[in-house]
JSON list of C-alpha atoms in Angstrom, two decimals:
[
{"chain": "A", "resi": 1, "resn": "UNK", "atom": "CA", "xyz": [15.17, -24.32, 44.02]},
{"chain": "A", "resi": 2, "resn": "UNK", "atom": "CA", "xyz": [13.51, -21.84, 41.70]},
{"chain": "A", "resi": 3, "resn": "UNK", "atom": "CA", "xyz": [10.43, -19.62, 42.51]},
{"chain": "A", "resi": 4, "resn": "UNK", "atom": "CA", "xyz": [6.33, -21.37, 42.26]},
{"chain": "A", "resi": 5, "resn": "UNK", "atom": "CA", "xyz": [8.67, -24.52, 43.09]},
{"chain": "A", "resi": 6, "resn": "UNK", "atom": "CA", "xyz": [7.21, -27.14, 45.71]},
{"chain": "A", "resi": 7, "resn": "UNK", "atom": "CA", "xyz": [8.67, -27.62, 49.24]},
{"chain": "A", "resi": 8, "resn": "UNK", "atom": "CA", "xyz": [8.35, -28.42, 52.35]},
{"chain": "A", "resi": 9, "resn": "UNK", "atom": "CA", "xyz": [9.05, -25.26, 54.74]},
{"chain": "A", "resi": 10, "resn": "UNK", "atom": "CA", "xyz": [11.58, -26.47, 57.85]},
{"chain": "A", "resi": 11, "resn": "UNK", "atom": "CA", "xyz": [10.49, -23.88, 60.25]},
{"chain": "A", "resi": 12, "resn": "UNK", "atom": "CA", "xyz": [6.08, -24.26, 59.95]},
{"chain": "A", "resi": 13, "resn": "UNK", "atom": "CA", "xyz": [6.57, -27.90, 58.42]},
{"chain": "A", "resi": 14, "resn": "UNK", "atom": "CA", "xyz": [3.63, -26.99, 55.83]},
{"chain": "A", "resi": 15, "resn": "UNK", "atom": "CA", "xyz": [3.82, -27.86, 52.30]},
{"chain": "A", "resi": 16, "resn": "UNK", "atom": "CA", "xyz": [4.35, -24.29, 50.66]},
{"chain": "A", "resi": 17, "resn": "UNK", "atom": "CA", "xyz": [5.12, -22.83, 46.91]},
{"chain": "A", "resi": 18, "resn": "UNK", "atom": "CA", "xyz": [8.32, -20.82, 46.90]},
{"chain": "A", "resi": 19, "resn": "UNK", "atom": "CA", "xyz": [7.82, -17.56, 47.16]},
{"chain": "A", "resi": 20, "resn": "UNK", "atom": "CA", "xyz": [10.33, -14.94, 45.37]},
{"chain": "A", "resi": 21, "resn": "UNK", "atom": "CA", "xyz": [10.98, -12.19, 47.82]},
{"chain": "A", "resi": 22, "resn": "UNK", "atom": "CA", "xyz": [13.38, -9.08, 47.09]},
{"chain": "A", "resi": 23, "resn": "UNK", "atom": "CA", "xyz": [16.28, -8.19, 49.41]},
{"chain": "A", "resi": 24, "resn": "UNK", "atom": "CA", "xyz": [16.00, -4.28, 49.87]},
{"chain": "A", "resi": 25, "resn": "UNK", "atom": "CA", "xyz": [18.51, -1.61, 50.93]},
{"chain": "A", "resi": 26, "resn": "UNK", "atom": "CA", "xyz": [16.47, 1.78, 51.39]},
{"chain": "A", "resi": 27, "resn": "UNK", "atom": "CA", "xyz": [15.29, 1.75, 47.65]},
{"chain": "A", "resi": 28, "resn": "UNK", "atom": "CA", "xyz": [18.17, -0.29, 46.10]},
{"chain": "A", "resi": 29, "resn": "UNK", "atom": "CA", "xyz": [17.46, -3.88, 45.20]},
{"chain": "A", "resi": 30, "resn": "UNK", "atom": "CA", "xyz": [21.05, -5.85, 46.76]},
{"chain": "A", "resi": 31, "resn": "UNK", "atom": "CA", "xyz": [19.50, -9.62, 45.79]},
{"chain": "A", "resi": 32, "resn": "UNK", "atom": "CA", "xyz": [16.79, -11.96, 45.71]},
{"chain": "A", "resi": 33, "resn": "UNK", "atom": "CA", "xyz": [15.92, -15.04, 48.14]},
{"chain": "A", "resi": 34, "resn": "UNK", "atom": "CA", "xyz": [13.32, -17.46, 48.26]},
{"chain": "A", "resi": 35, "resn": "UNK", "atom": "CA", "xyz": [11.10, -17.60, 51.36]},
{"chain": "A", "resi": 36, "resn": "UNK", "atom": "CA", "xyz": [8.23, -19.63, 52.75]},
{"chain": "A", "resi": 37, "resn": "UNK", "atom": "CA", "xyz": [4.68, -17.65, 51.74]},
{"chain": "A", "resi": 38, "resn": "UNK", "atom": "CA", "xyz": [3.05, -18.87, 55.35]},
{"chain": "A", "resi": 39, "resn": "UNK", "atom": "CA", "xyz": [5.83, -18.05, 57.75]},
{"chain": "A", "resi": 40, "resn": "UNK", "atom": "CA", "xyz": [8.21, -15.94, 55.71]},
{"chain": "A", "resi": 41, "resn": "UNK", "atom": "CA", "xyz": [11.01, -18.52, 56.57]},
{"chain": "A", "resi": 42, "resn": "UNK", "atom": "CA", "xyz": [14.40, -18.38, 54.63]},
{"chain": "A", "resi": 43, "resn": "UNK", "atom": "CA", "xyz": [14.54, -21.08, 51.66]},
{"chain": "A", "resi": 44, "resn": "UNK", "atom": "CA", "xyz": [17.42, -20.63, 50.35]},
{"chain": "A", "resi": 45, "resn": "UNK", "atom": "CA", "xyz": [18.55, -18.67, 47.04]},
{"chain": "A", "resi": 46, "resn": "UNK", "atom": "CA", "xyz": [17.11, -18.92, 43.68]},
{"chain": "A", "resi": 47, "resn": "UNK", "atom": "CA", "xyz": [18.66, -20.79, 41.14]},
{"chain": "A", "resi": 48, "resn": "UNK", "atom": "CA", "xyz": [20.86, -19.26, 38.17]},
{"chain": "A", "resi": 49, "resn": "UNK", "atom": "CA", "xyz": [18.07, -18.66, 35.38]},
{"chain": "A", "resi": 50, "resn": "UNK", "atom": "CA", "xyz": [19.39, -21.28, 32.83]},
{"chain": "A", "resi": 51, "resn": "UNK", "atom": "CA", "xyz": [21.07, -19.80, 29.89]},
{"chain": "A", "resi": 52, "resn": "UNK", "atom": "CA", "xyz": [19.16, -20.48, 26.46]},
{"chain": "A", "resi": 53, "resn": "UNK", "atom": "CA", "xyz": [21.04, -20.32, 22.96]},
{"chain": "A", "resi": 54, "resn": "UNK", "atom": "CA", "xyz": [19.45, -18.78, 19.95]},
{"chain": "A", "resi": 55, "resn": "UNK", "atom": "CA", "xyz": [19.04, -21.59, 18.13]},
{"chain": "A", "resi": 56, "resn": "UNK", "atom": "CA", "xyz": [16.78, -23.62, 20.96]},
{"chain": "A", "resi": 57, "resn": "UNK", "atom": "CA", "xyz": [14.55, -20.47, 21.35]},
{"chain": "A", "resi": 58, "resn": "UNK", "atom": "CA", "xyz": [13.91, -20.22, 17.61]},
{"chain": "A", "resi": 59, "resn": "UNK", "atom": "CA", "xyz": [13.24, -24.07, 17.38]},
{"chain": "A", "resi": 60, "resn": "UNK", "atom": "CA", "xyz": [10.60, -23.74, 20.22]},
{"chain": "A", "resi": 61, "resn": "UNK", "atom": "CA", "xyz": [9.19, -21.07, 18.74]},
{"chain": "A", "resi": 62, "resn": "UNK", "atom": "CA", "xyz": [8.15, -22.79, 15.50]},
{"chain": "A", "resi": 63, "resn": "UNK", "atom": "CA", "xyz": [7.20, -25.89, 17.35]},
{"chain": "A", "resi": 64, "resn": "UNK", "atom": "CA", "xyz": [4.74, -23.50, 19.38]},
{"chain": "A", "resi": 65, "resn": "UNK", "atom": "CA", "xyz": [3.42, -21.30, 15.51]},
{"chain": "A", "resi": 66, "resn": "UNK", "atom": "CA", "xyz": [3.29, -25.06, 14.03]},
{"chain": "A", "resi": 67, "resn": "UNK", "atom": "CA", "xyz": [1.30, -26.04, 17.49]},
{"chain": "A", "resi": 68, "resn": "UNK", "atom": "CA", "xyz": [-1.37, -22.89, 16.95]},
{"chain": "A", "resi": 69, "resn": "UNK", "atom": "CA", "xyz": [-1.28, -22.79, 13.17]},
{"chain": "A", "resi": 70, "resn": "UNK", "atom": "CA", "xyz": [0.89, -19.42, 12.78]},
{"chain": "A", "resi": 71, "resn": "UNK", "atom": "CA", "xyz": [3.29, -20.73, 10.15]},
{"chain": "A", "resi": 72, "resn": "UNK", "atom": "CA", "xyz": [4.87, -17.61, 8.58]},
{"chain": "A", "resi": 73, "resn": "UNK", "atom": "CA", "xyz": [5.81, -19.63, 5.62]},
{"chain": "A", "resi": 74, "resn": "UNK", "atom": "CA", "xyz": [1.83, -20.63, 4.77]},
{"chain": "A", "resi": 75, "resn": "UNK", "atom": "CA", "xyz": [0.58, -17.09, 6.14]},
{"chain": "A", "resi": 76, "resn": "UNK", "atom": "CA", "xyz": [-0.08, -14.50, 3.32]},
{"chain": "A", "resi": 77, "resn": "UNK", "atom": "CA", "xyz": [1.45, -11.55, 4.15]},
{"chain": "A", "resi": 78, "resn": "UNK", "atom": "CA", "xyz": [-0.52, -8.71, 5.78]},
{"chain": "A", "resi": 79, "resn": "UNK", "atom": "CA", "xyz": [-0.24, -5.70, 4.17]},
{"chain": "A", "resi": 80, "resn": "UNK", "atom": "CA", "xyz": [1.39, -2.61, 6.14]},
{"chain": "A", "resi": 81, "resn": "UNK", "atom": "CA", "xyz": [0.94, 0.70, 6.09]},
{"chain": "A", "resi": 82, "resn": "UNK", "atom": "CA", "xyz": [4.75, 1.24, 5.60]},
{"chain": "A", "resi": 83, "resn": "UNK", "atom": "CA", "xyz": [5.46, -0.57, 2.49]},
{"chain": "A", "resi": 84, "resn": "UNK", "atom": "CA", "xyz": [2.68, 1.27, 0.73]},
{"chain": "A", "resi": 85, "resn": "UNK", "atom": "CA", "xyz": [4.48, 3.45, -1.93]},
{"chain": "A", "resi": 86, "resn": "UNK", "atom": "CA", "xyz": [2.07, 6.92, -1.87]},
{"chain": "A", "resi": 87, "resn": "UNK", "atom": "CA", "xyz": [-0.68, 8.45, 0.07]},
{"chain": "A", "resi": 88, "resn": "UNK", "atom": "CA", "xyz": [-2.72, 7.51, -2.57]},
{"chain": "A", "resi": 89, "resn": "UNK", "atom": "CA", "xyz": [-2.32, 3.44, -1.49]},
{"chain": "A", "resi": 90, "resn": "UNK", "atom": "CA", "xyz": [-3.49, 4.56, 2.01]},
{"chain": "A", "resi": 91, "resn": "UNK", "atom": "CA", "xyz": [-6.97, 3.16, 2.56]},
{"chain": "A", "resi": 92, "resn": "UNK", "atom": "CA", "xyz": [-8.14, 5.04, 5.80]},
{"chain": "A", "resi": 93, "resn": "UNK", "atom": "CA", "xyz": [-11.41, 5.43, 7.42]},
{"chain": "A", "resi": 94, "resn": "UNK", "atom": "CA", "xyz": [-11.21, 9.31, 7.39]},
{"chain": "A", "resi": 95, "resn": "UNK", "atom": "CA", "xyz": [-10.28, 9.59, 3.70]},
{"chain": "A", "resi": 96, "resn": "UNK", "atom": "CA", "xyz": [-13.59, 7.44, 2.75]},
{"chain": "A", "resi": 97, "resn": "UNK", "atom": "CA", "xyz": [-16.47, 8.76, 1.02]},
{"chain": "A", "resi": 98, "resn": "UNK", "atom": "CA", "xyz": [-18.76, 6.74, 3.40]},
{"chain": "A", "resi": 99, "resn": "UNK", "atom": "CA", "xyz": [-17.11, 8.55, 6.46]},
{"chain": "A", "resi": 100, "resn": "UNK", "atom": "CA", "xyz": [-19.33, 11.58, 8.23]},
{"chain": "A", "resi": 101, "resn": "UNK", "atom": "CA", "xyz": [-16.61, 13.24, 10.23]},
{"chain": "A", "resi": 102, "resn": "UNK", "atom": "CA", "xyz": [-17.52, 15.61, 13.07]},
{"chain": "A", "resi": 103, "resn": "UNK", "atom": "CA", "xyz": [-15.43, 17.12, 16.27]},
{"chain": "A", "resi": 104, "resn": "UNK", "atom": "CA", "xyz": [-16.47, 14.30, 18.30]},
{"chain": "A", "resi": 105, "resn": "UNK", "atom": "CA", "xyz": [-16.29, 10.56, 16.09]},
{"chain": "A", "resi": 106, "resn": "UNK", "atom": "CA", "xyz": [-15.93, 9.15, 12.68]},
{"chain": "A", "resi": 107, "resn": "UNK", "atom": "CA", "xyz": [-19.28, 8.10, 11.70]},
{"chain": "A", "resi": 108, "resn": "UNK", "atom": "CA", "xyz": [-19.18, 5.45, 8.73]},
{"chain": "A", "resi": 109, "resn": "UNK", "atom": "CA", "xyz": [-22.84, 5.83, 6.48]},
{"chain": "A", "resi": 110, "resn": "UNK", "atom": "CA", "xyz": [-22.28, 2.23, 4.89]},
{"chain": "A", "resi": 111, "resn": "UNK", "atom": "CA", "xyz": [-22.07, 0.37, 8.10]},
{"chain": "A", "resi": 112, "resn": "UNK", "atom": "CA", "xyz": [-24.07, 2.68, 10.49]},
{"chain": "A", "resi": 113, "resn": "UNK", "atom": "CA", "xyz": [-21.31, 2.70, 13.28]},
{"chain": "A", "resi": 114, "resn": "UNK", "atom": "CA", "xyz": [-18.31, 4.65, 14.89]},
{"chain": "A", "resi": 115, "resn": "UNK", "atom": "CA", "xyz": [-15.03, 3.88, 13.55]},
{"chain": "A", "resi": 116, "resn": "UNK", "atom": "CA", "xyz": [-10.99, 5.00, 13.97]},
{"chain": "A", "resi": 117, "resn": "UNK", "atom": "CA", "xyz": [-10.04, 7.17, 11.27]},
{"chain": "A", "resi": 118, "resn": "UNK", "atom": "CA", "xyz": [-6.89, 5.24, 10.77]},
{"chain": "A", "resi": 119, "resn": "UNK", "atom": "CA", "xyz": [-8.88, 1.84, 9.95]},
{"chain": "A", "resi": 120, "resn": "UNK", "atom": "CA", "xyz": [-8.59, 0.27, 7.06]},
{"chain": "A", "resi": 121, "resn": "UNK", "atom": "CA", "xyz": [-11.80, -1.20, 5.41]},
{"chain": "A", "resi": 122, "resn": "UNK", "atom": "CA", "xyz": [-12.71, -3.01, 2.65]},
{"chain": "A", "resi": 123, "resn": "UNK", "atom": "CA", "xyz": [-15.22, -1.44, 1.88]},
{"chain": "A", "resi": 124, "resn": "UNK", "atom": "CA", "xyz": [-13.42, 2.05, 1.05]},
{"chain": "A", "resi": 125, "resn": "UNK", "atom": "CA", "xyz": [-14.34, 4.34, -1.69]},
{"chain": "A", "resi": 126, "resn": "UNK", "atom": "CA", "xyz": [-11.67, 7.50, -2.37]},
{"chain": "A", "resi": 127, "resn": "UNK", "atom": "CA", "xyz": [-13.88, 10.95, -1.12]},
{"chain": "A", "resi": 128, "resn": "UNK", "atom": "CA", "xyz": [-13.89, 13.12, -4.69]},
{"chain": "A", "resi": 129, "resn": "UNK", "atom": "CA", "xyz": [-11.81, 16.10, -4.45]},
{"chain": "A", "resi": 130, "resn": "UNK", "atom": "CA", "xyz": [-13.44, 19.62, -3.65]},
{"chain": "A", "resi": 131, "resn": "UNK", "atom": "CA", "xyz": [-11.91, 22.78, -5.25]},
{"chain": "A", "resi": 132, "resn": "UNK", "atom": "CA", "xyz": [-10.32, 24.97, -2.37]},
{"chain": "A", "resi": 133, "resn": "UNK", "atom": "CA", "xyz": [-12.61, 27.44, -2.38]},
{"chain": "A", "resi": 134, "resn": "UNK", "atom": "CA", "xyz": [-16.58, 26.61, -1.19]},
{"chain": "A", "resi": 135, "resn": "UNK", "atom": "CA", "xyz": [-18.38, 29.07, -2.36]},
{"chain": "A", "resi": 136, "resn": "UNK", "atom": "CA", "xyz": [-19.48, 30.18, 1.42]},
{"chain": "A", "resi": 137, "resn": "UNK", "atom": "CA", "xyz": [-19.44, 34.28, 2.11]},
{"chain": "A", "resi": 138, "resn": "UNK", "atom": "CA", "xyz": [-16.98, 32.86, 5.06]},
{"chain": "A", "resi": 139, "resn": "UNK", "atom": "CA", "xyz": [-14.33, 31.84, 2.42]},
{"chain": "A", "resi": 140, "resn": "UNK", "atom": "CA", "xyz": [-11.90, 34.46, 2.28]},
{"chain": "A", "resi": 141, "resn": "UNK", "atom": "CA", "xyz": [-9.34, 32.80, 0.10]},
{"chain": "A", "resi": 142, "resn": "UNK", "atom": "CA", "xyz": [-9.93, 33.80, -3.53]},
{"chain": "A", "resi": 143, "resn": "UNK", "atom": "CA", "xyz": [-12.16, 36.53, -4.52]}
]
């Protein structure tokens, strides 16, 4: 019998879903045994789990992609931030010149809302690059 299976308990006589239960010694686990969820009767021991080769898992899983339309082979292939070659690939939120970043939150001006400063939008436009120094009496860098 295996766990969630059907059965009708011996000691309360109801109809009752096996219940997994853990057999404990202080805080070490020493087996597992299946018991009746009204009564806590025993039912017996679990089944072996059923041992699955490779080549069965992979067919089921391309029955289930085929089943929910996730065919790799059709798919186009998302792009990822680690194949990109050089920072200058990198599309993020917080290099954007539509991004008003504070302390607090990335604030994008284009689409008036909050966003991650790792996203990656379609909308992205590089920032132009400011000269190190700003011009501000605060700057103490080059004089």
């Amino acid at each position: 019998m295996r766990p969630g299976e059907q059965f009708t308990c011996p000691a309360c006589g109801r109809t009752a879903f096996a219940k997994l239960e853990k057999i404990l010694d202080g805080w070490d686990v020493k087996g597992e045994r299946l018991v009746c969820p009204f009564c806590g009767a025993d039912a017996g021991a679990p089944d072996a789990p059923k041992t699955s080769d490779p080549a069965s898992v992979s067919a089921g899983r391309k029955a289930l992609d085929a089943l929910f339309g996730n065919d790799e082979a059709d798919a186009p292939k998302k792009p990822s931030i680690l194949d990109m070659d050089s920072p200058a690939d990198h599309r993020f939120c917080r290099d954007c010149a539509h991004a008003l970043v504070n302390v607090f939150a990335v604030i994008c001006t284009r689409k008036h809302c909050e966003v991650q400063p790792m996203d990656d939008c379609p909308d992205y436009e590089k920032r132009p690059d400011h000269s190190a120094s700003s011009g501000s009496i605060l700057d103490f860098g080059n004089k």
